[in-house]
Amino acid sequence: MLSYDLTEEQKILRSSVREFAENEIAPKARELDEKEQFSVELTKKMGELGLFGMFVAEEYGGSNAGYVAYIIAVEEIARVDGSHAATVAAGNSLGIGPINYFGNEEQKRELLPKLCSGQFLAGFGLTEPDAGSDAGGSKTNAALQADGTWLLNGSKIFITNAANPMTLVTTVQAVTAKKDDRKEYTCFLVKPGTPGFTTKEMHGKLMWRSSNTAELYFDDVKLGAETVLGKRGEGFHQMMKTLDGGRLSIAAMGLGGAQGAFEKALAYSKERKQFGKPICKNQVIAFKLADMAMQIEAARNMLYKACWLREQGQPFQQLAAMSKLYCSEVFKFVATEAVQIHGGYGLMKEYDVERFFRDQKLLEIGEGTSEVQRIVIARYLGC
């Protein structure tokens, strides 16, 4: 029968992650955002809480808690701060995910226990300066040498978790063959310190300012055959499959961010008095809050269903794209209305809705723009 009940373990997880986010992240979020500073300390604490490797088997260091539990964790971190939610979401879906699903036994046993511990992070090297949403437009290439090694050349941009003290490895897609207009793509596991591989932190961001974002450069980077993720020629397939799962975590960030912004707006509307009464007693404000609550509830039901489908081994990709699109747009609506309810104070950094308003914009762009999500959904409809 259809059930909307969470398990006791999932309820305990939500409570513990919420408590951690409110007690550990919230007091530091504004300062870290202002300084554009990635926190190794808080990331390792999130690892100690068990927020990395939640969908990975225990034999590889994961907790095997499942996708619903994982999404709840991302949602609760995002309810307080988007930057730290991004670290968890990218660290799992984009960092751990490709290795877990496509790595060989040696790669998984070497890397997954370290990544699942939360003491290390992995990056996902897909986006390039001239490619953007066109994943098939990648120019980074790897040439096979006579001795069986590869020479990697090119660059990547906007890569989360790829240039900080915790970075262990980055999965990098490269063109490994080209015939006419057809390209062969292969993914490689590239570690920091490999000769010719350099990283540069990106600053001056509008949002996720305490999340680590990097540019990657490859100049005749020599890689052994053991660095190929899975099999040669499967890179594009691996990247697209990874993004299917990544959409769920981005949706969770939208859902959690919307919940956090809504709660801030609701609390403020009950405290702020105009014309002798709390502003929530004014119908125009009350209706805004009602619409916010309604859309958040609809978003949560859609996302949780998508996660449940994935856990059941059923097709979830279409609903994942819908969830990513809808949760992103609900967050946009809620964050905008939350600032409006705060009035002039909503424009000031001392109020968290200002940060929610900025953080929201990335969700309409990252891991497939809202326009791309509509293309994906339309294709599933047979259009």
PDB file of N, CA, C and O in Angstrom, residues 271-339:
ATOM      1  N   GLU A 271       6.614  38.181  14.177  1.00  0.00           N
ATOM      2  CA  GLU A 271       7.262  39.120  15.095  1.00  0.00           C
ATOM      3  C   GLU A 271       7.104  40.578  14.659  1.00  0.00           C
ATOM      4  O   GLU A 271       6.950  41.467  15.493  1.00  0.00           O
ATOM      5  N   ARG A 272       7.145  40.807  13.369  1.00  0.00           N
ATOM      6  CA  ARG A 272       7.103  42.157  12.815  1.00  0.00           C
ATOM      7  C   ARG A 272       5.681  42.729  12.892  1.00  0.00           C
ATOM      8  O   ARG A 272       4.733  42.108  12.389  1.00  0.00           O
ATOM      9  N   LYS A 273       5.535  43.869  13.521  1.00  0.00           N
ATOM     10  CA  LYS A 273       4.214  44.491  13.660  1.00  0.00           C
ATOM     11  C   LYS A 273       4.129  45.773  12.859  1.00  0.00           C
ATOM     12  O   LYS A 273       5.050  46.587  12.862  1.00  0.00           O
ATOM     13  N   GLN A 274       3.037  45.911  12.160  1.00  0.00           N
ATOM     14  CA  GLN A 274       2.722  47.133  11.421  1.00  0.00           C
ATOM     15  C   GLN A 274       1.237  47.430  11.630  1.00  0.00           C
ATOM     16  O   GLN A 274       0.408  46.505  11.620  1.00  0.00           O
ATOM     17  N   PHE A 275       0.918  48.680  11.822  1.00  0.00           N
ATOM     18  CA  PHE A 275      -0.465  49.092  12.037  1.00  0.00           C
ATOM     19  C   PHE A 275      -1.112  48.332  13.192  1.00  0.00           C
ATOM     20  O   PHE A 275      -2.283  47.951  13.152  1.00  0.00           O
ATOM     21  N   GLY A 276      -0.288  48.059  14.225  1.00  0.00           N
ATOM     22  CA  GLY A 276      -0.806  47.499  15.459  1.00  0.00           C
ATOM     23  C   GLY A 276      -1.001  45.999  15.497  1.00  0.00           C
ATOM     24  O   GLY A 276      -1.566  45.476  16.467  1.00  0.00           O
ATOM     25  N   LYS A 277      -0.513  45.260  14.487  1.00  0.00           N
ATOM     26  CA  LYS A 277      -0.675  43.807  14.516  1.00  0.00           C
ATOM     27  C   LYS A 277       0.452  43.152  13.724  1.00  0.00           C
ATOM     28  O   LYS A 277       1.066  43.790  12.854  1.00  0.00           O
ATOM     29  N   PRO A 278       0.739  41.851  13.998  1.00  0.00           N
ATOM     30  CA  PRO A 278       1.770  41.145  13.234  1.00  0.00           C
ATOM     31  C   PRO A 278       1.409  41.155  11.750  1.00  0.00           C
ATOM     32  O   PRO A 278       0.227  41.005  11.405  1.00  0.00           O
ATOM     33  N   ILE A 279       2.397  41.281  10.893  1.00  0.00           N
ATOM     34  CA  ILE A 279       2.099  41.390   9.465  1.00  0.00           C
ATOM     35  C   ILE A 279       1.508  40.102   8.887  1.00  0.00           C
ATOM     36  O   ILE A 279       0.876  40.129   7.834  1.00  0.00           O
ATOM     37  N   CYS A 280       1.701  38.950   9.570  1.00  0.00           N
ATOM     38  CA  CYS A 280       1.097  37.707   9.084  1.00  0.00           C
ATOM     39  C   CYS A 280      -0.422  37.748   9.178  1.00  0.00           C
ATOM     40  O   CYS A 280      -1.102  36.905   8.568  1.00  0.00           O
ATOM     41  N   LYS A 281      -0.963  38.707   9.934  1.00  0.00           N
ATOM     42  CA  LYS A 281      -2.411  38.846  10.047  1.00  0.00           C
ATOM     43  C   LYS A 281      -3.001  39.594   8.852  1.00  0.00           C
ATOM     44  O   LYS A 281      -4.224  39.631   8.686  1.00  0.00           O
ATOM     45  N   ASN A 282      -2.132  40.188   8.045  1.00  0.00           N
ATOM     46  CA  ASN A 282      -2.591  40.836   6.819  1.00  0.00           C
ATOM     47  C   ASN A 282      -2.779  39.766   5.749  1.00  0.00           C
ATOM     48  O   ASN A 282      -1.901  38.933   5.522  1.00  0.00           O
ATOM     49  N   GLN A 283      -3.902  39.813   5.065  1.00  0.00           N
ATOM     50  CA  GLN A 283      -4.226  38.755   4.116  1.00  0.00           C
ATOM     51  C   GLN A 283      -3.173  38.604   3.026  1.00  0.00           C
ATOM     52  O   GLN A 283      -2.839  37.487   2.624  1.00  0.00           O
ATOM     53  N   VAL A 284      -2.608  39.706   2.551  1.00  0.00           N
ATOM     54  CA  VAL A 284      -1.639  39.618   1.469  1.00  0.00           C
ATOM     55  C   VAL A 284      -0.405  38.830   1.899  1.00  0.00           C
ATOM     56  O   VAL A 284       0.157  38.055   1.113  1.00  0.00           O
ATOM     57  N   ILE A 285       0.011  38.981   3.157  1.00  0.00           N
ATOM     58  CA  ILE A 285       1.167  38.234   3.676  1.00  0.00           C
ATOM     59  C   ILE A 285       0.761  36.792   3.970  1.00  0.00           C
ATOM     60  O   ILE A 285       1.492  35.845   3.652  1.00  0.00           O
ATOM     61  N   ALA A 286      -0.395  36.621   4.568  1.00  0.00           N
ATOM     62  CA  ALA A 286      -0.869  35.273   4.900  1.00  0.00           C
ATOM     63  C   ALA A 286      -1.002  34.412   3.647  1.00  0.00           C
ATOM     64  O   ALA A 286      -0.651  33.220   3.655  1.00  0.00           O
ATOM     65  N   PHE A 287      -1.487  35.007   2.558  1.00  0.00           N
ATOM     66  CA  PHE A 287      -1.644  34.250   1.324  1.00  0.00           C
ATOM     67  C   PHE A 287      -0.283  33.888   0.713  1.00  0.00           C
ATOM     68  O   PHE A 287      -0.119  32.819   0.119  1.00  0.00           O
ATOM     69  N   LYS A 288       0.690  34.773   0.843  1.00  0.00           N
ATOM     70  CA  LYS A 288       2.042  34.452   0.377  1.00  0.00           C
ATOM     71  C   LYS A 288       2.561  33.226   1.123  1.00  0.00           C
ATOM     72  O   LYS A 288       3.097  32.283   0.519  1.00  0.00           O
ATOM     73  N   LEU A 289       2.396  33.234   2.434  1.00  0.00           N
ATOM     74  CA  LEU A 289       2.881  32.131   3.252  1.00  0.00           C
ATOM     75  C   LEU A 289       2.135  30.831   2.934  1.00  0.00           C
ATOM     76  O   LEU A 289       2.731  29.745   2.900  1.00  0.00           O
ATOM     77  N   ALA A 290       0.840  30.932   2.680  1.00  0.00           N
ATOM     78  CA  ALA A 290       0.054  29.747   2.329  1.00  0.00           C
ATOM     79  C   ALA A 290       0.546  29.148   1.011  1.00  0.00           C
ATOM     80  O   ALA A 290       0.693  27.917   0.884  1.00  0.00           O
ATOM     81  N   ASP A 291       0.818  29.994   0.030  1.00  0.00           N
ATOM     82  CA  ASP A 291       1.325  29.502  -1.259  1.00  0.00           C
ATOM     83  C   ASP A 291       2.702  28.872  -1.107  1.00  0.00           C
ATOM     84  O   ASP A 291       3.011  27.857  -1.743  1.00  0.00           O
ATOM     85  N   MET A 292       3.533  29.467  -0.266  1.00  0.00           N
ATOM     86  CA  MET A 292       4.864  28.914  -0.028  1.00  0.00           C
ATOM     87  C   MET A 292       4.767  27.519   0.586  1.00  0.00           C
ATOM     88  O   MET A 292       5.416  26.569   0.127  1.00  0.00           O
ATOM     89  N   ALA A 293       3.938  27.384   1.619  1.00  0.00           N
ATOM     90  CA  ALA A 293       3.788  26.102   2.299  1.00  0.00           C
ATOM     91  C   ALA A 293       3.232  25.039   1.356  1.00  0.00           C
ATOM     92  O   ALA A 293       3.675  23.882   1.363  1.00  0.00           O
ATOM     93  N   MET A 294       2.268  25.426   0.519  1.00  0.00           N
ATOM     94  CA  MET A 294       1.657  24.483  -0.416  1.00  0.00           C
ATOM     95  C   MET A 294       2.674  23.969  -1.429  1.00  0.00           C
ATOM     96  O   MET A 294       2.762  22.757  -1.690  1.00  0.00           O
ATOM     97  N   GLN A 295       3.460  24.849  -1.998  1.00  0.00           N
ATOM     98  CA  GLN A 295       4.422  24.433  -3.014  1.00  0.00           C
ATOM     99  C   GLN A 295       5.551  23.597  -2.420  1.00  0.00           C
ATOM    100  O   GLN A 295       6.039  22.660  -3.059  1.00  0.00           O
ATOM    101  N   ILE A 296       5.964  23.900  -1.209  1.00  0.00           N
ATOM    102  CA  ILE A 296       6.991  23.096  -0.542  1.00  0.00           C
ATOM    103  C   ILE A 296       6.480  21.678  -0.311  1.00  0.00           C
ATOM    104  O   ILE A 296       7.195  20.693  -0.523  1.00  0.00           O
ATOM    105  N   GLU A 297       5.228  21.552   0.117  1.00  0.00           N
ATOM    106  CA  GLU A 297       4.652  20.230   0.341  1.00  0.00           C
ATOM    107  C   GLU A 297       4.587  19.431  -0.954  1.00  0.00           C
ATOM    108  O   GLU A 297       4.916  18.236  -0.979  1.00  0.00           O
ATOM    109  N   ALA A 298       4.186  20.078  -2.031  1.00  0.00           N
ATOM    110  CA  ALA A 298       4.119  19.390  -3.327  1.00  0.00           C
ATOM    111  C   ALA A 298       5.512  18.967  -3.784  1.00  0.00           C
ATOM    112  O   ALA A 298       5.700  17.862  -4.308  1.00  0.00           O
ATOM    113  N   ALA A 299       6.499  19.835  -3.591  1.00  0.00           N
ATOM    114  CA  ALA A 299       7.873  19.529  -3.985  1.00  0.00           C
ATOM    115  C   ALA A 299       8.416  18.338  -3.205  1.00  0.00           C
ATOM    116  O   ALA A 299       9.074  17.454  -3.768  1.00  0.00           O
ATOM    117  N   ARG A 300       8.132  18.301  -1.908  1.00  0.00           N
ATOM    118  CA  ARG A 300       8.640  17.199  -1.080  1.00  0.00           C
ATOM    119  C   ARG A 300       8.045  15.867  -1.527  1.00  0.00           C
ATOM    120  O   ARG A 300       8.742  14.851  -1.603  1.00  0.00           O
ATOM    121  N   ASN A 301       6.765  15.845  -1.808  1.00  0.00           N
ATOM    122  CA  ASN A 301       6.126  14.601  -2.238  1.00  0.00           C
ATOM    123  C   ASN A 301       6.707  14.107  -3.563  1.00  0.00           C
ATOM    124  O   ASN A 301       6.943  12.919  -3.744  1.00  0.00           O
ATOM    125  N   MET A 302       6.946  15.016  -4.502  1.00  0.00           N
ATOM    126  CA  MET A 302       7.506  14.622  -5.788  1.00  0.00           C
ATOM    127  C   MET A 302       8.916  14.061  -5.629  1.00  0.00           C
ATOM    128  O   MET A 302       9.249  13.002  -6.169  1.00  0.00           O
ATOM    129  N   LEU A 303       9.752  14.752  -4.862  1.00  0.00           N
ATOM    130  CA  LEU A 303      11.140  14.329  -4.692  1.00  0.00           C
ATOM    131  C   LEU A 303      11.233  13.004  -3.950  1.00  0.00           C
ATOM    132  O   LEU A 303      11.986  12.103  -4.348  1.00  0.00           O
ATOM    133  N   TYR A 304      10.473  12.848  -2.884  1.00  0.00           N
ATOM    134  CA  TYR A 304      10.537  11.604  -2.120  1.00  0.00           C
ATOM    135  C   TYR A 304      10.064  10.423  -2.955  1.00  0.00           C
ATOM    136  O   TYR A 304      10.577   9.304  -2.823  1.00  0.00           O
ATOM    137  N   LYS A 305       9.091  10.650  -3.819  1.00  0.00           N
ATOM    138  CA  LYS A 305       8.642   9.570  -4.696  1.00  0.00           C
ATOM    139  C   LYS A 305       9.755   9.171  -5.660  1.00  0.00           C
ATOM    140  O   LYS A 305       9.987   7.975  -5.893  1.00  0.00           O
ATOM    141  N   ALA A 306      10.448  10.162  -6.216  1.00  0.00           N
ATOM    142  CA  ALA A 306      11.553   9.861  -7.131  1.00  0.00           C
ATOM    143  C   ALA A 306      12.630   9.038  -6.428  1.00  0.00           C
ATOM    144  O   ALA A 306      13.174   8.084  -7.003  1.00  0.00           O
ATOM    145  N   CYS A 307      12.933   9.404  -5.183  1.00  0.00           N
ATOM    146  CA  CYS A 307      13.950   8.666  -4.412  1.00  0.00           C
ATOM    147  C   CYS A 307      13.471   7.253  -4.097  1.00  0.00           C
ATOM    148  O   CYS A 307      14.246   6.291  -4.146  1.00  0.00           O
ATOM    149  N   TRP A 308      12.192   7.124  -3.774  1.00  0.00           N
ATOM    150  CA  TRP A 308      11.625   5.799  -3.500  1.00  0.00           C
ATOM    151  C   TRP A 308      11.703   4.917  -4.739  1.00  0.00           C
ATOM    152  O   TRP A 308      12.061   3.741  -4.647  1.00  0.00           O
ATOM    153  N   LEU A 309      11.398   5.485  -5.902  1.00  0.00           N
ATOM    154  CA  LEU A 309      11.495   4.720  -7.148  1.00  0.00           C
ATOM    155  C   LEU A 309      12.915   4.229  -7.369  1.00  0.00           C
ATOM    156  O   LEU A 309      13.136   3.079  -7.771  1.00  0.00           O
ATOM    157  N   ARG A 310      13.890   5.085  -7.095  1.00  0.00           N
ATOM    158  CA  ARG A 310      15.287   4.673  -7.280  1.00  0.00           C
ATOM    159  C   ARG A 310      15.632   3.530  -6.331  1.00  0.00           C
ATOM    160  O   ARG A 310      16.301   2.571  -6.722  1.00  0.00           O
ATOM    161  N   GLU A 311      15.206   3.642  -5.093  1.00  0.00           N
ATOM    162  CA  GLU A 311      15.496   2.583  -4.125  1.00  0.00           C
ATOM    163  C   GLU A 311      14.845   1.255  -4.516  1.00  0.00           C
ATOM    164  O   GLU A 311      15.378   0.186  -4.226  1.00  0.00           O
ATOM    165  N   GLN A 312      13.694   1.325  -5.198  1.00  0.00           N
ATOM    166  CA  GLN A 312      12.981   0.119  -5.616  1.00  0.00           C
ATOM    167  C   GLN A 312      13.504  -0.445  -6.924  1.00  0.00           C
ATOM    168  O   GLN A 312      13.020  -1.469  -7.407  1.00  0.00           O
ATOM    169  N   GLY A 313      14.495   0.222  -7.511  1.00  0.00           N
ATOM    170  CA  GLY A 313      15.045  -0.243  -8.774  1.00  0.00           C
ATOM    171  C   GLY A 313      14.128   0.021  -9.945  1.00  0.00           C
ATOM    172  O   GLY A 313      14.264  -0.615 -11.006  1.00  0.00           O
ATOM    173  N   GLN A 314      13.200   0.968  -9.796  1.00  0.00           N
ATOM    174  CA  GLN A 314      12.272   1.309 -10.870  1.00  0.00           C
ATOM    175  C   GLN A 314      12.762   2.552 -11.603  1.00  0.00           C
ATOM    176  O   GLN A 314      13.569   3.316 -11.075  1.00  0.00           O
ATOM    177  N   PRO A 315      12.286   2.796 -12.839  1.00  0.00           N
ATOM    178  CA  PRO A 315      12.707   4.000 -13.570  1.00  0.00           C
ATOM    179  C   PRO A 315      12.366   5.260 -12.789  1.00  0.00           C
ATOM    180  O   PRO A 315      11.219   5.453 -12.376  1.00  0.00           O
ATOM    181  N   PHE A 316      13.350   6.089 -12.574  1.00  0.00           N
ATOM    182  CA  PHE A 316      13.161   7.300 -11.781  1.00  0.00           C
ATOM    183  C   PHE A 316      13.629   8.556 -12.509  1.00  0.00           C
ATOM    184  O   PHE A 316      13.435   9.674 -12.019  1.00  0.00           O
ATOM    185  N   GLN A 317      14.247   8.390 -13.682  1.00  0.00           N
ATOM    186  CA  GLN A 317      14.947   9.497 -14.322  1.00  0.00           C
ATOM    187  C   GLN A 317      14.031  10.665 -14.690  1.00  0.00           C
ATOM    188  O   GLN A 317      14.398  11.836 -14.501  1.00  0.00           O
ATOM    189  N   GLN A 318      12.857  10.367 -15.220  1.00  0.00           N
ATOM    190  CA  GLN A 318      11.950  11.446 -15.593  1.00  0.00           C
ATOM    191  C   GLN A 318      11.509  12.237 -14.364  1.00  0.00           C
ATOM    192  O   GLN A 318      11.520  13.471 -14.368  1.00  0.00           O
ATOM    193  N   LEU A 319      11.161  11.526 -13.304  1.00  0.00           N
ATOM    194  CA  LEU A 319      10.719  12.201 -12.087  1.00  0.00           C
ATOM    195  C   LEU A 319      11.871  12.929 -11.410  1.00  0.00           C
ATOM    196  O   LEU A 319      11.666  13.951 -10.740  1.00  0.00           O
ATOM    197  N   ALA A 320      13.098  12.427 -11.587  1.00  0.00           N
ATOM    198  CA  ALA A 320      14.268  13.128 -11.047  1.00  0.00           C
ATOM    199  C   ALA A 320      14.429  14.482 -11.730  1.00  0.00           C
ATOM    200  O   ALA A 320      14.710  15.501 -11.084  1.00  0.00           O
ATOM    201  N   ALA A 321      14.274  14.510 -13.068  1.00  0.00           N
ATOM    202  CA  ALA A 321      14.362  15.774 -13.801  1.00  0.00           C
ATOM    203  C   ALA A 321      13.239  16.716 -13.387  1.00  0.00           C
ATOM    204  O   ALA A 321      13.445  17.925 -13.211  1.00  0.00           O
ATOM    205  N   MET A 322      12.035  16.179 -13.219  1.00  0.00           N
ATOM    206  CA  MET A 322      10.908  16.997 -12.768  1.00  0.00           C
ATOM    207  C   MET A 322      11.166  17.555 -11.375  1.00  0.00           C
ATOM    208  O   MET A 322      10.884  18.731 -11.100  1.00  0.00           O
ATOM    209  N   SER A 323      11.699  16.726 -10.498  1.00  0.00           N
ATOM    210  CA  SER A 323      11.966  17.155  -9.123  1.00  0.00           C
ATOM    211  C   SER A 323      13.022  18.239  -9.077  1.00  0.00           C
ATOM    212  O   SER A 323      12.890  19.226  -8.345  1.00  0.00           O
ATOM    213  N   LYS A 324      14.095  18.055  -9.859  1.00  0.00           N
ATOM    214  CA  LYS A 324      15.157  19.052  -9.900  1.00  0.00           C
ATOM    215  C   LYS A 324      14.614  20.388 -10.390  1.00  0.00           C
ATOM    216  O   LYS A 324      14.887  21.446  -9.822  1.00  0.00           O
ATOM    217  N   LEU A 325      13.823  20.349 -11.446  1.00  0.00           N
ATOM    218  CA  LEU A 325      13.235  21.558 -12.019  1.00  0.00           C
ATOM    219  C   LEU A 325      12.258  22.204 -11.046  1.00  0.00           C
ATOM    220  O   LEU A 325      12.342  23.409 -10.758  1.00  0.00           O
ATOM    221  N   TYR A 326      11.336  21.409 -10.519  1.00  0.00           N
ATOM    222  CA  TYR A 326      10.282  21.976  -9.675  1.00  0.00           C
ATOM    223  C   TYR A 326      10.829  22.497  -8.346  1.00  0.00           C
ATOM    224  O   TYR A 326      10.476  23.599  -7.917  1.00  0.00           O
ATOM    225  N   CYS A 327      11.688  21.720  -7.699  1.00  0.00           N
ATOM    226  CA  CYS A 327      12.244  22.158  -6.412  1.00  0.00           C
ATOM    227  C   CYS A 327      13.084  23.426  -6.576  1.00  0.00           C
ATOM    228  O   CYS A 327      13.072  24.300  -5.707  1.00  0.00           O
ATOM    229  N   SER A 328      13.814  23.526  -7.686  1.00  0.00           N
ATOM    230  CA  SER A 328      14.602  24.736  -7.949  1.00  0.00           C
ATOM    231  C   SER A 328      13.692  25.942  -8.095  1.00  0.00           C
ATOM    232  O   SER A 328      13.980  27.033  -7.560  1.00  0.00           O
ATOM    233  N   GLU A 329      12.601  25.773  -8.810  1.00  0.00           N
ATOM    234  CA  GLU A 329      11.704  26.903  -9.054  1.00  0.00           C
ATOM    235  C   GLU A 329      10.859  27.236  -7.832  1.00  0.00           C
ATOM    236  O   GLU A 329      10.523  28.405  -7.597  1.00  0.00           O
ATOM    237  N   VAL A 330      10.525  26.228  -7.016  1.00  0.00           N
ATOM    238  CA  VAL A 330       9.838  26.501  -5.755  1.00  0.00           C
ATOM    239  C   VAL A 330      10.759  27.308  -4.836  1.00  0.00           C
ATOM    240  O   VAL A 330      10.326  28.261  -4.182  1.00  0.00           O
ATOM    241  N   PHE A 331      12.023  26.926  -4.778  1.00  0.00           N
ATOM    242  CA  PHE A 331      12.988  27.668  -3.955  1.00  0.00           C
ATOM    243  C   PHE A 331      13.074  29.120  -4.434  1.00  0.00           C
ATOM    244  O   PHE A 331      13.114  30.052  -3.626  1.00  0.00           O
ATOM    245  N   LYS A 332      13.093  29.314  -5.735  1.00  0.00           N
ATOM    246  CA  LYS A 332      13.144  30.673  -6.276  1.00  0.00           C
ATOM    247  C   LYS A 332      11.936  31.480  -5.808  1.00  0.00           C
ATOM    248  O   LYS A 332      12.078  32.623  -5.340  1.00  0.00           O
ATOM    249  N   PHE A 333      10.756  30.904  -5.918  1.00  0.00           N
ATOM    250  CA  PHE A 333       9.529  31.581  -5.501  1.00  0.00           C
ATOM    251  C   PHE A 333       9.559  31.899  -4.011  1.00  0.00           C
ATOM    252  O   PHE A 333       9.282  33.020  -3.583  1.00  0.00           O
ATOM    253  N   VAL A 334       9.918  30.895  -3.209  1.00  0.00           N
ATOM    254  CA  VAL A 334       9.892  31.059  -1.758  1.00  0.00           C
ATOM    255  C   VAL A 334      10.938  32.075  -1.301  1.00  0.00           C
ATOM    256  O   VAL A 334      10.658  32.938  -0.460  1.00  0.00           O
ATOM    257  N   ALA A 335      12.155  31.976  -1.841  1.00  0.00           N
ATOM    258  CA  ALA A 335      13.219  32.906  -1.437  1.00  0.00           C
ATOM    259  C   ALA A 335      12.859  34.341  -1.810  1.00  0.00           C
ATOM    260  O   ALA A 335      13.103  35.283  -1.034  1.00  0.00           O
ATOM    261  N   THR A 336      12.262  34.527  -2.983  1.00  0.00           N
ATOM    262  CA  THR A 336      11.864  35.870  -3.421  1.00  0.00           C
ATOM    263  C   THR A 336      10.781  36.429  -2.511  1.00  0.00           C
ATOM    264  O   THR A 336      10.843  37.592  -2.075  1.00  0.00           O
ATOM    265  N   GLU A 337       9.790  35.616  -2.191  1.00  0.00           N
ATOM    266  CA  GLU A 337       8.719  36.073  -1.308  1.00  0.00           C
ATOM    267  C   GLU A 337       9.217  36.288   0.122  1.00  0.00           C
ATOM    268  O   GLU A 337       8.735  37.189   0.832  1.00  0.00           O
ATOM    269  N   ALA A 338      10.180  35.469   0.552  1.00  0.00           N
ATOM    270  CA  ALA A 338      10.734  35.636   1.897  1.00  0.00           C
ATOM    271  C   ALA A 338      11.432  36.986   2.024  1.00  0.00           C
ATOM    272  O   ALA A 338      11.295  37.687   3.051  1.00  0.00           O
ATOM    273  N   VAL A 339      12.190  37.368   1.001  1.00  0.00           N
ATOM    274  CA  VAL A 339      12.833  38.687   1.004  1.00  0.00           C
ATOM    275  C   VAL A 339      11.771  39.772   1.000  1.00  0.00           C
ATOM    276  O   VAL A 339      11.869  40.770   1.729  1.00  0.00           O
TER     277      VAL A 339
END
